[in-house]
Amino acid sequence: MNKRVKKAVIPAAGLGTRFLPATKAMPKEMLPIVDKPTIQYIIEEAVESGIEDILIVTGKGKRAIEDHFDSVPELEQTLIEKGKSEFLKLVEETTNINIHFIRQSKPRGLGHAVLQAKAFVGNEPFVVMLGDDIVQATVPCTRQLISQYEITNSSIIGVQPVLDEETQRYGIVDLSSSVTEKLHKVKSFVEKPQLGSAPSNLAILGRYLFTPEIFKYLETQQVGTGGEIQLTDAITRLNEMQRVFAYEFDGKRYDVGEKLGFIRTTLEFSLNREDLKYDVMNMMEEILKEHSKSVSM
Ligand code: G1P
């Protein structure tokens, strides 16, 4: 019998250099999409997937994340006194979750960040969710991976196709054979292959489900691409001892880890909101008109 997946690990120790200077004093995980920090979307996906305990791996300068998920009695009291129950609900939503924190003292790569979760995870299967990827799906992405784990009893890596010219930005899977249309056996996982050398265009997009054996490989993992301890390299070694599947999850994935993706996500999320969509559409039309005028002048 496989064990129930109850724990999630969210690495949030990265420096956020792609968003400097905004991230000089503020964690990139706190950048808002419309009115919610990006990390809150990830936590909501975890909770909707049945996860009960979440460990956030932080680093220096990340205290705002802890504060965000802490209660703020003065703010709550003011909202009660002013009868602003809608806002009170929004504030309380961020505090009724079991969230734990641990610090990664030096940024030594994603593999090293996940290794910090060893004691928290113990001998259970768990998920890793990266904050740069937000997935909108009818069945939450993490829940989809858990369903595949319940069938296979094995580690499952969430993947989706990306454009050929984008493969160099991701961990890419080299498939061996397919079990179903979406579930694949894998030969190896390659971190950020050079342009033109990717074995496929199926990319790892920030959602992983691991058996606890991954820690054995993370503990002995040597540095790889970019001089960092890569999670992808440890997955390849785990796959040699214990089958790791790639699963093409359903849903639309947003890349909030780079500028254009971030802007697109903000626009699309606001267009999906009843309270904003018409105003945002009108605003976008106006902006486009103004800009096409200045281009044709
Ligand atoms: C990390 C992983 C990579 C994965 C990507 C998904 O890279 O190392 O395998 O494809 O996240 O977003 P990073 O974006 O941190 O460079």
Tab-separated table of C-alpha atoms and ligand atoms in Angstrom:
chain	number	residue	atom	x	y	z
A	1	MET	CA	0.000	0.000	0.000
A	2	ASN	CA	1.351	3.392	-0.869
A	3	LYS	CA	1.393	6.169	1.706
A	4	ARG	CA	-0.809	9.250	1.430
A	5	VAL	CA	0.974	12.360	0.150
A	6	LYS	CA	0.525	15.021	2.828
A	7	LYS	CA	3.667	17.145	2.663
A	8	ALA	CA	4.902	19.803	0.260
A	9	VAL	CA	8.223	21.578	0.004
A	10	ILE	CA	8.451	25.009	-1.622
A	11	PRO	CA	12.006	26.187	-2.305
A	12	ALA	CA	12.073	29.992	-1.956
A	13	ALA	CA	15.717	30.775	-1.305
A	14	GLY	CA	16.597	32.067	-4.802
A	15	LEU	CA	18.017	35.565	-5.159
A	16	GLY	CA	15.500	36.784	-7.729
A	17	THR	CA	18.176	38.468	-9.861
A	18	ARG	CA	15.839	38.562	-12.869
A	19	PHE	CA	13.652	41.084	-11.036
A	20	LEU	CA	16.278	43.456	-9.675
A	21	PRO	CA	15.979	46.130	-8.370
A	22	ALA	CA	12.453	45.132	-7.174
A	23	THR	CA	13.884	42.118	-5.345
A	24	LYS	CA	16.733	43.918	-3.609
A	25	ALA	CA	14.808	44.161	-0.329
A	26	MET	CA	11.681	42.142	-1.180
A	27	PRO	CA	11.537	38.389	-1.865
A	28	LYS	CA	10.540	37.622	-5.460
A	29	GLU	CA	7.914	35.232	-4.057
A	30	MET	CA	6.069	38.283	-2.678
A	31	LEU	CA	5.690	40.009	-6.064
A	32	PRO	CA	1.924	40.222	-6.566
A	33	ILE	CA	-0.093	38.917	-9.476
A	34	VAL	CA	-3.030	41.379	-9.345
A	35	ASP	CA	-3.435	41.413	-5.539
A	36	LYS	CA	-1.921	38.152	-4.275
A	37	PRO	CA	1.769	37.279	-3.840
A	38	THR	CA	2.902	34.583	-6.283
A	39	ILE	CA	3.716	32.169	-3.437
A	40	GLN	CA	0.109	32.291	-2.233
A	41	TYR	CA	-1.091	30.811	-5.538
A	42	ILE	CA	1.306	27.899	-4.978
A	43	ILE	CA	0.097	27.354	-1.436
A	44	GLU	CA	-3.526	27.419	-2.566
A	45	GLU	CA	-2.750	24.721	-5.141
A	46	ALA	CA	-1.127	22.607	-2.403
A	47	VAL	CA	-4.124	22.962	-0.080
A	48	GLU	CA	-6.591	22.200	-2.916
A	49	SER	CA	-4.539	19.075	-3.667
A	50	GLY	CA	-4.987	17.738	-0.124
A	51	ILE	CA	-1.556	18.722	1.232
A	52	GLU	CA	-1.622	19.242	5.008
A	53	ASP	CA	1.880	20.479	5.862
A	54	ILE	CA	4.049	22.829	3.855
A	55	LEU	CA	7.733	23.585	4.337
A	56	ILE	CA	9.074	26.751	2.739
A	57	VAL	CA	12.846	26.761	2.308
A	58	THR	CA	13.903	30.389	2.634
A	59	GLY	CA	17.168	32.277	2.737
A	60	LYS	CA	18.457	35.705	3.644
A	61	GLY	CA	16.071	38.607	3.097
A	62	LYS	CA	12.961	36.424	2.946
A	63	ARG	CA	11.298	37.376	6.214
A	64	ALA	CA	8.333	39.004	4.442
A	65	ILE	CA	7.164	35.513	3.424
A	66	GLU	CA	6.956	34.435	7.088
A	67	ASP	CA	5.130	37.640	7.992
A	68	HIS	CA	2.651	37.159	5.162
A	69	PHE	CA	1.530	33.798	6.526
A	70	ASP	CA	1.456	34.971	10.145
A	71	SER	CA	-1.597	36.509	11.781
A	72	VAL	CA	-1.728	40.302	12.174
A	73	PRO	CA	-4.013	40.929	15.192
A	74	GLU	CA	-4.007	44.762	14.842
A	75	LEU	CA	-5.023	44.565	11.187
A	76	GLU	CA	-7.680	41.931	11.910
A	77	GLN	CA	-9.084	44.010	14.789
A	78	THR	CA	-9.283	47.137	12.624
A	79	LEU	CA	-11.066	45.227	9.874
A	80	ILE	CA	-13.572	43.823	12.429
A	81	GLU	CA	-14.233	47.308	13.864
A	82	LYS	CA	-14.764	48.776	10.403
A	83	GLY	CA	-17.043	45.876	9.419
A	84	LYS	CA	-14.778	44.937	6.484
A	85	SER	CA	-15.520	41.233	6.626
A	86	GLU	CA	-14.508	40.623	3.003
A	87	PHE	CA	-10.973	41.843	3.686
A	88	LEU	CA	-10.874	40.017	7.009
A	89	LYS	CA	-11.588	36.778	5.162
A	90	LEU	CA	-8.710	37.465	2.739
A	91	VAL	CA	-6.324	38.119	5.616
A	92	GLU	CA	-7.428	35.043	7.564
A	93	GLU	CA	-7.090	32.781	4.527
A	94	THR	CA	-3.317	33.176	4.737
A	95	THR	CA	-3.024	32.140	8.371
A	96	ASN	CA	-5.121	28.982	8.636
A	97	ILE	CA	-2.531	26.759	6.962
A	98	ASN	CA	0.233	24.624	8.508
A	99	ILE	CA	3.330	26.298	7.169
A	100	HIS	CA	6.846	25.632	8.425
A	101	PHE	CA	10.060	27.422	7.547
A	102	ILE	CA	13.684	26.430	7.287
A	103	ARG	CA	16.647	28.462	6.067
A	104	GLN	CA	19.143	27.444	3.439
A	105	SER	CA	22.248	29.229	4.675
A	106	LYS	CA	23.982	29.437	1.275
A	107	PRO	CA	22.341	29.383	-2.155
A	108	ARG	CA	23.915	26.171	-3.492
A	109	GLY	CA	21.211	25.205	-5.956
A	110	LEU	CA	17.730	23.702	-6.110
A	111	GLY	CA	18.929	20.205	-5.152
A	112	HIS	CA	20.559	21.577	-2.020
A	113	ALA	CA	17.399	23.564	-1.133
A	114	VAL	CA	15.247	20.427	-1.358
A	115	LEU	CA	17.779	18.512	0.770
A	116	GLN	CA	17.017	20.931	3.636
A	117	ALA	CA	13.571	19.281	3.841
A	118	LYS	CA	14.917	15.812	4.742
A	119	ALA	CA	13.993	15.888	8.457
A	120	PHE	CA	10.588	17.468	7.746
A	121	VAL	CA	9.689	14.838	5.156
A	122	GLY	CA	10.931	11.738	6.988
A	123	ASN	CA	10.037	8.473	5.316
A	124	GLU	CA	7.050	9.664	3.278
A	125	PRO	CA	6.340	10.589	-0.325
A	126	PHE	CA	6.159	14.371	-0.814
A	127	VAL	CA	5.798	17.036	-3.456
A	128	VAL	CA	8.109	19.864	-4.472
A	129	MET	CA	6.472	22.956	-5.933
A	130	LEU	CA	8.473	25.778	-7.515
A	131	GLY	CA	7.228	29.315	-7.115
A	132	ASP	CA	8.187	30.479	-10.611
A	133	ASP	CA	5.507	28.271	-12.142
A	134	ILE	CA	1.822	28.888	-11.522
A	135	VAL	CA	-0.534	26.315	-13.059
A	136	GLN	CA	-4.230	26.942	-13.644
A	137	ALA	CA	-6.073	23.650	-14.095
A	138	THR	CA	-9.480	22.109	-13.456
A	139	VAL	CA	-7.820	19.442	-11.306
A	140	PRO	CA	-4.902	21.125	-9.481
A	141	CYS	CA	-1.562	20.102	-11.020
A	142	THR	CA	-0.210	18.676	-7.756
A	143	ARG	CA	-3.399	16.617	-7.314
A	144	GLN	CA	-2.839	15.179	-10.820
A	145	LEU	CA	0.674	14.036	-9.816
A	146	ILE	CA	-0.678	12.495	-6.600
A	147	SER	CA	-3.243	10.504	-8.630
A	148	GLN	CA	-0.431	9.110	-10.808
A	149	TYR	CA	1.572	8.229	-7.694
A	150	GLU	CA	-1.454	6.349	-6.334
A	151	ILE	CA	-1.429	4.215	-9.491
A	152	THR	CA	2.340	3.718	-9.933
A	153	ASN	CA	3.687	4.021	-6.376
A	154	SER	CA	6.646	5.849	-7.948
A	155	SER	CA	8.140	9.333	-8.220
A	156	ILE	CA	6.338	11.484	-10.814
A	157	ILE	CA	7.758	14.574	-12.520
A	158	GLY	CA	5.301	17.056	-14.061
A	159	VAL	CA	6.192	18.017	-17.635
A	160	GLN	CA	4.744	19.882	-20.607
A	161	PRO	CA	6.066	20.619	-24.094
A	162	VAL	CA	7.915	23.921	-24.585
A	163	LEU	CA	9.161	25.573	-27.795
A	164	ASP	CA	12.414	24.125	-29.184
A	165	GLU	CA	14.244	27.410	-28.579
A	166	GLU	CA	13.188	27.370	-24.902
A	167	THR	CA	14.510	23.918	-23.979
A	168	GLN	CA	17.820	25.402	-22.801
A	169	ARG	CA	16.019	27.091	-19.890
A	170	TYR	CA	14.626	23.886	-18.349
A	171	GLY	CA	15.242	20.372	-17.157
A	172	ILE	CA	14.355	18.211	-20.188
A	173	VAL	CA	13.311	14.554	-20.258
A	174	ASP	CA	14.794	11.926	-22.532
A	175	LEU	CA	11.913	9.453	-22.908
A	176	SER	CA	12.307	5.708	-23.173
A	177	SER	CA	8.686	4.585	-23.701
A	178	SER	CA	5.104	5.581	-22.938
A	179	VAL	CA	2.805	3.803	-20.485
A	180	THR	CA	-0.277	5.874	-21.363
A	181	GLU	CA	-0.732	8.896	-23.614
A	182	LYS	CA	0.555	11.142	-20.809
A	183	LEU	CA	2.648	8.935	-18.557
A	184	HIS	CA	6.156	8.134	-19.763
A	185	LYS	CA	9.138	6.077	-18.690
A	186	VAL	CA	12.332	8.094	-18.822
A	187	LYS	CA	15.925	7.306	-19.826
A	188	SER	CA	17.414	10.414	-18.262
A	189	PHE	CA	16.739	13.978	-17.192
A	190	VAL	CA	19.019	16.688	-18.587
A	191	GLU	CA	19.378	20.073	-16.895
A	192	LYS	CA	19.361	23.005	-19.333
A	193	PRO	CA	20.713	21.273	-22.470
A	194	GLN	CA	22.500	23.529	-24.959
A	195	LEU	CA	20.412	24.894	-27.794
A	196	GLY	CA	19.902	22.224	-30.453
A	197	SER	CA	20.973	19.318	-28.223
A	198	ALA	CA	17.761	18.693	-26.226
A	199	PRO	CA	16.609	15.047	-26.339
A	200	SER	CA	12.936	16.180	-26.482
A	201	ASN	CA	10.896	19.307	-25.879
A	202	LEU	CA	9.194	17.976	-22.747
A	203	ALA	CA	10.267	20.269	-19.915
A	204	ILE	CA	10.108	19.897	-16.138
A	205	LEU	CA	7.796	22.723	-15.074
A	206	GLY	CA	8.087	23.110	-11.336
A	207	ARG	CA	5.977	20.225	-10.017
A	208	TYR	CA	7.552	17.041	-8.645
A	209	LEU	CA	6.402	14.117	-6.508
A	210	PHE	CA	9.173	12.129	-4.865
A	211	THR	CA	9.547	8.984	-2.842
A	212	PRO	CA	11.825	9.717	0.166
A	213	GLU	CA	14.706	7.845	-1.530
A	214	ILE	CA	15.493	11.074	-3.445
A	215	PHE	CA	17.347	12.309	-0.332
A	216	LYS	CA	19.916	9.522	-0.645
A	217	TYR	CA	20.914	10.927	-4.021
A	218	LEU	CA	20.683	14.587	-3.025
A	219	GLU	CA	23.065	13.958	-0.140
A	220	THR	CA	25.794	12.727	-2.469
A	221	GLN	CA	25.009	14.901	-5.478
A	222	GLN	CA	27.987	16.709	-7.011
A	223	VAL	CA	27.605	20.182	-8.489
A	224	GLY	CA	26.364	20.267	-12.084
A	225	THR	CA	25.154	22.918	-14.551
A	226	GLY	CA	25.857	26.462	-13.355
A	227	GLY	CA	28.087	25.182	-10.521
A	228	GLU	CA	24.979	24.263	-8.494
A	229	ILE	CA	23.664	21.068	-6.911
A	230	GLN	CA	20.950	20.223	-9.410
A	231	LEU	CA	17.743	18.427	-8.461
A	232	THR	CA	17.523	17.165	-12.050
A	233	ASP	CA	20.842	15.257	-11.693
A	234	ALA	CA	19.664	13.547	-8.498
A	235	ILE	CA	16.408	12.547	-10.262
A	236	THR	CA	18.411	10.847	-13.024
A	237	ARG	CA	20.313	8.822	-10.419
A	238	LEU	CA	17.111	7.931	-8.550
A	239	ASN	CA	15.629	6.773	-11.874
A	240	GLU	CA	18.508	4.312	-12.297
A	241	MET	CA	17.555	2.551	-9.037
A	242	GLN	CA	13.810	3.126	-8.825
A	243	ARG	CA	11.516	4.065	-11.713
A	244	VAL	CA	10.728	7.810	-12.045
A	245	PHE	CA	7.900	8.703	-14.449
A	246	ALA	CA	7.298	11.909	-16.412
A	247	TYR	CA	3.645	12.950	-16.491
A	248	GLU	CA	2.224	15.500	-18.937
A	249	PHE	CA	-0.149	17.363	-16.683
A	250	ASP	CA	-3.279	19.202	-17.857
A	251	GLY	CA	-3.527	22.921	-17.351
A	252	LYS	CA	-2.085	26.233	-18.377
A	253	ARG	CA	1.272	27.025	-16.890
A	254	TYR	CA	2.414	30.593	-16.311
A	255	ASP	CA	6.075	31.506	-15.986
A	256	VAL	CA	6.212	34.229	-13.353
A	257	GLY	CA	9.988	33.868	-13.005
A	258	GLU	CA	10.801	36.163	-15.910
A	259	LYS	CA	9.567	39.606	-16.867
A	260	LEU	CA	7.440	38.950	-19.932
A	261	GLY	CA	5.816	35.893	-18.348
A	262	PHE	CA	5.084	37.946	-15.260
A	263	ILE	CA	3.395	40.727	-17.244
A	264	ARG	CA	1.368	38.209	-19.244
A	265	THR	CA	0.235	36.427	-16.071
A	266	THR	CA	-0.865	39.712	-14.498
A	267	LEU	CA	-2.901	40.603	-17.593
A	268	GLU	CA	-4.491	37.180	-18.037
A	269	PHE	CA	-5.329	36.793	-14.343
A	270	SER	CA	-6.993	40.194	-14.281
A	271	LEU	CA	-8.968	39.311	-17.428
A	272	ASN	CA	-10.172	36.178	-15.610
A	273	ARG	CA	-11.581	38.271	-12.769
A	274	GLU	CA	-15.197	39.411	-13.032
A	275	ASP	CA	-14.490	42.557	-10.987
A	276	LEU	CA	-11.677	43.660	-13.286
A	277	LYS	CA	-12.010	42.169	-16.731
A	278	TYR	CA	-14.061	44.875	-18.537
A	279	ASP	CA	-12.056	47.745	-17.093
A	280	VAL	CA	-8.789	46.011	-17.929
A	281	MET	CA	-9.952	45.251	-21.488
A	282	ASN	CA	-10.912	48.888	-22.039
A	283	MET	CA	-7.657	50.022	-20.549
A	284	MET	CA	-5.661	47.695	-22.804
A	285	GLU	CA	-7.509	48.972	-25.884
A	286	GLU	CA	-6.769	52.563	-24.903
A	287	ILE	CA	-3.107	51.826	-24.299
A	288	LEU	CA	-2.779	50.014	-27.626
A	289	LYS	CA	-4.453	52.890	-29.494
A	290	GLU	CA	-2.128	55.431	-27.881
A	291	HIS	CA	0.918	53.366	-28.675
A	292	SER	CA	-0.038	52.586	-32.274
A	293	LYS	CA	-0.489	56.359	-32.788
A	294	SER	CA	2.980	57.096	-31.486
A	295	VAL	CA	4.453	54.288	-33.614
A	296	SER	CA	2.814	55.574	-36.832
A	297	MET	CA	3.734	59.210	-36.187
B	1	G1P	C1	14.505	24.951	-12.270
B	1	G1P	C2	14.967	23.511	-12.521
B	1	G1P	C3	14.626	23.105	-13.958
B	1	G1P	C4	13.139	23.308	-14.207
B	1	G1P	C5	12.737	24.767	-13.901
B	1	G1P	C6	11.215	24.925	-13.988
B	1	G1P	O1	15.314	25.829	-13.029
B	1	G1P	O2	16.352	23.420	-12.285
B	1	G1P	O3	14.956	21.756	-14.154
B	1	G1P	O4	12.837	22.988	-15.561
B	1	G1P	O5	13.145	25.137	-12.588
B	1	G1P	O6	10.819	26.241	-13.818
B	1	G1P	P1	15.426	27.420	-12.713
B	1	G1P	O7	14.244	28.054	-13.377
B	1	G1P	O8	15.400	27.561	-11.232
B	1	G1P	O9	16.703	27.855	-13.331
